[in-house]
Short mmCIF file of C-alpha atoms and ligand atoms in Angstrom, two decimals:
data_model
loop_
_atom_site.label_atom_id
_atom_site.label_comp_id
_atom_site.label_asym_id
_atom_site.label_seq_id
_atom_site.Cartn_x
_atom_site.Cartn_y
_atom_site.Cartn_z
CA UNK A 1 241.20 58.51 155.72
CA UNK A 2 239.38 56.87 152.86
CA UNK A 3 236.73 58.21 150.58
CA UNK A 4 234.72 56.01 152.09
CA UNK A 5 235.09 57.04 155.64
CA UNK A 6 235.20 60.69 154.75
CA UNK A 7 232.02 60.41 152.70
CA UNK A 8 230.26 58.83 156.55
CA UNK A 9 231.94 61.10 158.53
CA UNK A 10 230.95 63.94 156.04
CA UNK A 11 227.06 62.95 156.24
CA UNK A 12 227.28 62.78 159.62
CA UNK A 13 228.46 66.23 160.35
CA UNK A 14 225.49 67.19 158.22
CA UNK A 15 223.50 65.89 160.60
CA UNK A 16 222.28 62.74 158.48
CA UNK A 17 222.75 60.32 160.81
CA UNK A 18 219.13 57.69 159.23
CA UNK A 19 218.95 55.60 156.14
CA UNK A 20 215.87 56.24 154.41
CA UNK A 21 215.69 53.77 150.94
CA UNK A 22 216.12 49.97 151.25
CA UNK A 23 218.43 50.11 148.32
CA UNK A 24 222.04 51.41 148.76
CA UNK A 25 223.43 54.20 146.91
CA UNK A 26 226.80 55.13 145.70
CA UNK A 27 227.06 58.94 146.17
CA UNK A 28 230.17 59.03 144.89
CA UNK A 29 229.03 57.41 141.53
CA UNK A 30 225.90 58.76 141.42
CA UNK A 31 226.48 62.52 142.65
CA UNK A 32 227.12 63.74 139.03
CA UNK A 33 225.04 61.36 136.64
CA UNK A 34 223.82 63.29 134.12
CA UNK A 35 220.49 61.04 134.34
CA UNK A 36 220.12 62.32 138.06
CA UNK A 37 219.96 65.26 137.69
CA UNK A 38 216.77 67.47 137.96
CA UNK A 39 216.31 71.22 137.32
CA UNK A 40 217.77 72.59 139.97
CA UNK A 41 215.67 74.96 143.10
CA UNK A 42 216.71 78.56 142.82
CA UNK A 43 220.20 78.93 145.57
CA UNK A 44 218.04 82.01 146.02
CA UNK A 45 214.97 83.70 145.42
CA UNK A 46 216.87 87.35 144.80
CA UNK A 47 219.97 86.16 143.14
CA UNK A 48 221.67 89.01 141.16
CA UNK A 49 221.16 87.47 137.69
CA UNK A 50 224.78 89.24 135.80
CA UNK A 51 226.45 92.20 136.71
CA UNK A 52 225.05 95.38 135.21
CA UNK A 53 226.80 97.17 132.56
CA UNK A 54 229.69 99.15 134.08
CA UNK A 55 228.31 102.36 132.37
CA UNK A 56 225.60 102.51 134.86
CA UNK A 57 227.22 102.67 137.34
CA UNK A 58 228.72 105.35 139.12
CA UNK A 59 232.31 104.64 138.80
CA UNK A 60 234.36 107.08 141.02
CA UNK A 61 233.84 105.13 143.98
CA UNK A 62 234.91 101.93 141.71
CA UNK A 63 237.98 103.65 140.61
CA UNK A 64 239.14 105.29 143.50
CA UNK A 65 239.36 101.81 145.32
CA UNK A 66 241.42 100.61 142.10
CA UNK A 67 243.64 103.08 142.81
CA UNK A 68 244.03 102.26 146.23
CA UNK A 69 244.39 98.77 145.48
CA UNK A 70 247.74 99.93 143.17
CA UNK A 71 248.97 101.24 146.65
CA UNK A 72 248.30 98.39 148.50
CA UNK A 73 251.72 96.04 148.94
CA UNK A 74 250.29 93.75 151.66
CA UNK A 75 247.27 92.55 153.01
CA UNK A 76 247.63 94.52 156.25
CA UNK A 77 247.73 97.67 153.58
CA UNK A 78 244.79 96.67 152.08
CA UNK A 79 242.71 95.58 155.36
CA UNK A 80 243.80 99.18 156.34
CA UNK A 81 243.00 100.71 153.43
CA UNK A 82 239.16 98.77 153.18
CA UNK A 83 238.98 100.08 156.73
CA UNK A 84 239.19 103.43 156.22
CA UNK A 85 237.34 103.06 152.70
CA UNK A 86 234.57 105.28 152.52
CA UNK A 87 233.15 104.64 148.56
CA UNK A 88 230.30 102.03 149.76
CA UNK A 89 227.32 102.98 151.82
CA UNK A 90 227.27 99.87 153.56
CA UNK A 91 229.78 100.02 155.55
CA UNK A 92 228.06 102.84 157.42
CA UNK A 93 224.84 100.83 158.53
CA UNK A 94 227.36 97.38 159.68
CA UNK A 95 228.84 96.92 162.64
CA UNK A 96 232.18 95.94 161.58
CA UNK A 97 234.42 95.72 158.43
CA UNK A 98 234.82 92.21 157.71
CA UNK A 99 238.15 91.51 155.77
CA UNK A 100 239.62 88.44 154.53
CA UNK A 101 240.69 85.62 157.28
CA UNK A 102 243.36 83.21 157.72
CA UNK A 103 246.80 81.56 156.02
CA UNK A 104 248.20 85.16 154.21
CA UNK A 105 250.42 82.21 152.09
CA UNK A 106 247.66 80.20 151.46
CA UNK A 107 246.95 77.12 148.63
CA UNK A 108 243.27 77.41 149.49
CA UNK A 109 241.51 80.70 148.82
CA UNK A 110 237.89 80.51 149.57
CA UNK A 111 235.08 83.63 148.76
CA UNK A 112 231.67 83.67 150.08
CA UNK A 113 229.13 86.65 149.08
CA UNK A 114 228.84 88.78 152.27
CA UNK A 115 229.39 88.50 155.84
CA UNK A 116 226.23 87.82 158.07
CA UNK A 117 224.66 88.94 161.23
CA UNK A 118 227.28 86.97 162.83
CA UNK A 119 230.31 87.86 160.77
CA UNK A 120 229.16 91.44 161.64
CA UNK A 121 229.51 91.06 165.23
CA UNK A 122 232.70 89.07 165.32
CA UNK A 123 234.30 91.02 162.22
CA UNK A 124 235.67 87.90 160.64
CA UNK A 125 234.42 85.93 157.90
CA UNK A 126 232.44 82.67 157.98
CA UNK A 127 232.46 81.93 161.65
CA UNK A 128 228.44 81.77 161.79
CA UNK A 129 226.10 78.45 160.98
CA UNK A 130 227.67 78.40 157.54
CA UNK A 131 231.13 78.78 158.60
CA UNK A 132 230.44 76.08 161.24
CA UNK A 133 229.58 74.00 157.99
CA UNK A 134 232.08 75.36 156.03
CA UNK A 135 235.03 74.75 158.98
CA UNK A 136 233.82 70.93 158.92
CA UNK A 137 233.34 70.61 154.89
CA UNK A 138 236.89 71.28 154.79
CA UNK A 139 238.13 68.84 157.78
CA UNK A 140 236.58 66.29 155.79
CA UNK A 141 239.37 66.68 152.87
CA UNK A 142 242.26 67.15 155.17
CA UNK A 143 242.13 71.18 154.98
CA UNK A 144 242.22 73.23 158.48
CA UNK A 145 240.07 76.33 158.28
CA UNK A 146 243.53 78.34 159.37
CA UNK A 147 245.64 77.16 156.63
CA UNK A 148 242.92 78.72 154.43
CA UNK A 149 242.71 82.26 153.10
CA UNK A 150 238.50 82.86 153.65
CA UNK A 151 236.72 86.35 152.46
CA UNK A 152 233.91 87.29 151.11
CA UNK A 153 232.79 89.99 147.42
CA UNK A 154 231.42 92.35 150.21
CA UNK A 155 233.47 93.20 153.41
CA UNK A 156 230.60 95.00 154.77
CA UNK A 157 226.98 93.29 155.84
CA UNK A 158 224.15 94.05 153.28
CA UNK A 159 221.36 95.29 155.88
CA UNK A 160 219.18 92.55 156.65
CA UNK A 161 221.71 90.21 154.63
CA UNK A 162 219.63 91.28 151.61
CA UNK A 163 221.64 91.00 148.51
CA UNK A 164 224.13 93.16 147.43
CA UNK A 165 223.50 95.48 144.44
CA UNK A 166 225.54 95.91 141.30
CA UNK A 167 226.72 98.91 142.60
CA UNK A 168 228.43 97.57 146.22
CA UNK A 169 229.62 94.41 143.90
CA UNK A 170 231.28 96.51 141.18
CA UNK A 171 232.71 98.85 144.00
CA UNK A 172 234.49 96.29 146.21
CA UNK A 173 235.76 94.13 143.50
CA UNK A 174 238.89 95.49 143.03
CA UNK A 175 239.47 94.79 147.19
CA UNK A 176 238.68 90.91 146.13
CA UNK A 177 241.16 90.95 143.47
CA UNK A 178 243.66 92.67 145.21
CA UNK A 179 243.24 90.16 148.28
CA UNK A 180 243.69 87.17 145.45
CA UNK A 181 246.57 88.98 143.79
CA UNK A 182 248.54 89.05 147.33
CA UNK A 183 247.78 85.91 148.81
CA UNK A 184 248.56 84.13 145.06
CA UNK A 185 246.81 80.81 145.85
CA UNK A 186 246.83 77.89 144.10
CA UNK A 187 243.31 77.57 143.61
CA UNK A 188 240.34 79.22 144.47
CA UNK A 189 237.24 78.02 145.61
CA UNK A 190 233.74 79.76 145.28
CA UNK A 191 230.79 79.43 147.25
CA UNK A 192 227.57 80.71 145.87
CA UNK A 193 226.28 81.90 142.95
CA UNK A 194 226.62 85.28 143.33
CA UNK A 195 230.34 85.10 144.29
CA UNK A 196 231.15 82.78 141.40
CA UNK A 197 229.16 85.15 138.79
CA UNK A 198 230.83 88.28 140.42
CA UNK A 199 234.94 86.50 140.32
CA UNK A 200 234.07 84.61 136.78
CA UNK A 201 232.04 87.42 135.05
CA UNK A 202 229.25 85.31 134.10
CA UNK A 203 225.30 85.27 135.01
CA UNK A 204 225.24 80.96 135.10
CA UNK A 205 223.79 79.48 137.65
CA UNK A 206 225.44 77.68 140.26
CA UNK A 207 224.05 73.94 139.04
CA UNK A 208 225.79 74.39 135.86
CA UNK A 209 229.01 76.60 137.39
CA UNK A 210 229.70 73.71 140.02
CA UNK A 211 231.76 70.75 139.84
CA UNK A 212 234.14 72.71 136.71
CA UNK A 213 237.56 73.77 136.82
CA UNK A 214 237.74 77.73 135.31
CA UNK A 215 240.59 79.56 135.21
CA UNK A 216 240.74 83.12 136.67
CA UNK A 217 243.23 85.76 135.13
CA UNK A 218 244.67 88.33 137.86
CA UNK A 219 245.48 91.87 136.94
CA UNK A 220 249.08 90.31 136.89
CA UNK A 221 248.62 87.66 134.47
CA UNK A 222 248.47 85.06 136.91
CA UNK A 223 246.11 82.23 135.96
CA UNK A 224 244.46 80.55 138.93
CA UNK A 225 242.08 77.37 138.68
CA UNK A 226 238.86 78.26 140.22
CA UNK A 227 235.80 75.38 141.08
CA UNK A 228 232.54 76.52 142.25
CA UNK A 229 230.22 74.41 144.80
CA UNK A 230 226.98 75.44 146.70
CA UNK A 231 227.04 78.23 149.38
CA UNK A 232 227.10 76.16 152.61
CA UNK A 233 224.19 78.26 154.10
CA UNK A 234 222.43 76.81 150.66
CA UNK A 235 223.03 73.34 152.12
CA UNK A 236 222.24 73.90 155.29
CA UNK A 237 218.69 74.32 153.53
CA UNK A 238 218.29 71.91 151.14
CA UNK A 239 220.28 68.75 152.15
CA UNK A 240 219.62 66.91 148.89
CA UNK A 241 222.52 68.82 147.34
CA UNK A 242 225.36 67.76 150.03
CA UNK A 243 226.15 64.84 147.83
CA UNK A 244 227.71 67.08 145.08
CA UNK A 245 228.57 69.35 147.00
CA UNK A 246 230.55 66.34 148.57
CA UNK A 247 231.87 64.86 145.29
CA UNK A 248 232.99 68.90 144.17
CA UNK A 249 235.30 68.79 147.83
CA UNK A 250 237.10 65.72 146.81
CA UNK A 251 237.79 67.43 143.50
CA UNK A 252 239.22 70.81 144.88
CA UNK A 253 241.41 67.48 146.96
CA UNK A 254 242.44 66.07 143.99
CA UNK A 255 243.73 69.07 141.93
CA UNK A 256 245.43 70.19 145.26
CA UNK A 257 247.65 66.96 144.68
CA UNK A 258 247.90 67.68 141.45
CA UNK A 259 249.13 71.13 141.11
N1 LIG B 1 227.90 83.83 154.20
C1 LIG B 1 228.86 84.38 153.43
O1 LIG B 1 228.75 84.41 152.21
N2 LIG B 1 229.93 84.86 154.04
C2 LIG B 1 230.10 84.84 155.35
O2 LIG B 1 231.13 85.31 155.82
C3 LIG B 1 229.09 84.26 156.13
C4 LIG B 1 228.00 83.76 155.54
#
């Protein structure tokens, strides 16, 4: 399929099915010009703005799911291991523990933030509104859901979908890493701000974080290109960023043929 058609079929699965200028646009030219772009809307009123210092935070829990992680020499370890996990107190007010999804030999790795009221009731990641979104975002470059690995920072459902604390963040990373570490993808692509801030350390937000190629370290020295785009449930909202959002897919495309 072209760019072209991809690009129609892409705004149609969005759901934009009218014209609304006279004048034709190029998305794909204009999706990134510097002179287009204006400050961009919060992704979220309560983002978490960068992790807190380590120091103040109570550890133990942190460590002791490092040191399962060390144990851990699949992903069916691990998923058994987060099962049973009992360091964060949200996994006692969700329904289900909702671990990573999909191809355990993926090239694709994909992280959202946390799973939602939906996720929660079906105990597998992305298979809500967003996922619906998400599922189609990547038809549109060729890439089947399946063939993906898909998980999220949190395995557990923030009540209310509020967001996560430091805390829960600090105490599940090392299940993230791990998850990264055994699938060994060959790229990895990050929805959100919070997930990118969480995997990539930083507190930038997701306007500037998007559309760049970063390399992420494992704990085995394994470098991994990661590009961040907008959380799909952040599109879903505000359709006036699906044309970057668009032009960042055909990247994570292009470096797939690349590398
Ligand atoms: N949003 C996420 O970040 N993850 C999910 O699994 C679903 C919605």
């Amino acid at each position: 399929m072209s760019d072209i058609e991809s690009i129609i079929e892409w705004y149609l699965l969005s759901g934009v099915e009218d014209f609304c200028a006279d004048e034709p646009m190029n998305a794909l030219h204009t999706a990134d010009s510097p002179k287009t772009i204006k400050p961009a809307a919060p992704e979220n009123n309560a983002v978490r703005p960068a992790i807190t210092p380590l120091s103040q935070i109570n550890m133990a829990a942190c460590r002791n799911a490092e040191e399962l992680c060390r144990k851990a020499q699949t992903l069916d370890d691990l998923k058994a291991m987060v099962e049973s996990f009992e360091g964060c107190p949200l996994k006692f007010s969700a329904n289900s523990t909702v671990f990573g999804y999909g191809n355990p030999q993926a090239e694709v790795f994909i992280i959202g933030e946390a799973p939602g009221s939906d996720e929660d009731r079906v105990g597998e990641p992305f298979v809500g509104r967003s996922g619906q979104l998400l599922t189609k975002m990547l038809q549109t470059i060729g890439l089947d859901r399946h063939d993906c690995y898909i998980t999220n920072v949190l395995p557990w459902r923030p009540p209310g979908n509020r967001t996560p604390t430091d805390e829960e963040v600090v105490t599940c990373l090392p299940f993230l890493k791990k998850q990264i570490e055994l699938v060994s993808p060959k790229i990895i692509f990050i929805l959100g701000r919070s997930a990118a801030n969480t995997l990539l350390d930083n507190s930038e937000n997701i306007s500037s974080l998007r559309g760049h190629f970063i390399d992420y370290t494992t704990e085995t020295g394994k470098v991994i290109p990661t590009l961040s785009s907008f959380h799909p449930a952040y599109l879903l909202r505000t359709t006036s960023q699906k044309a970057k959002s668009w032009s960042d897919l055909l990247r994570l495309k292009r470096k797939l043929e690349e590398i």
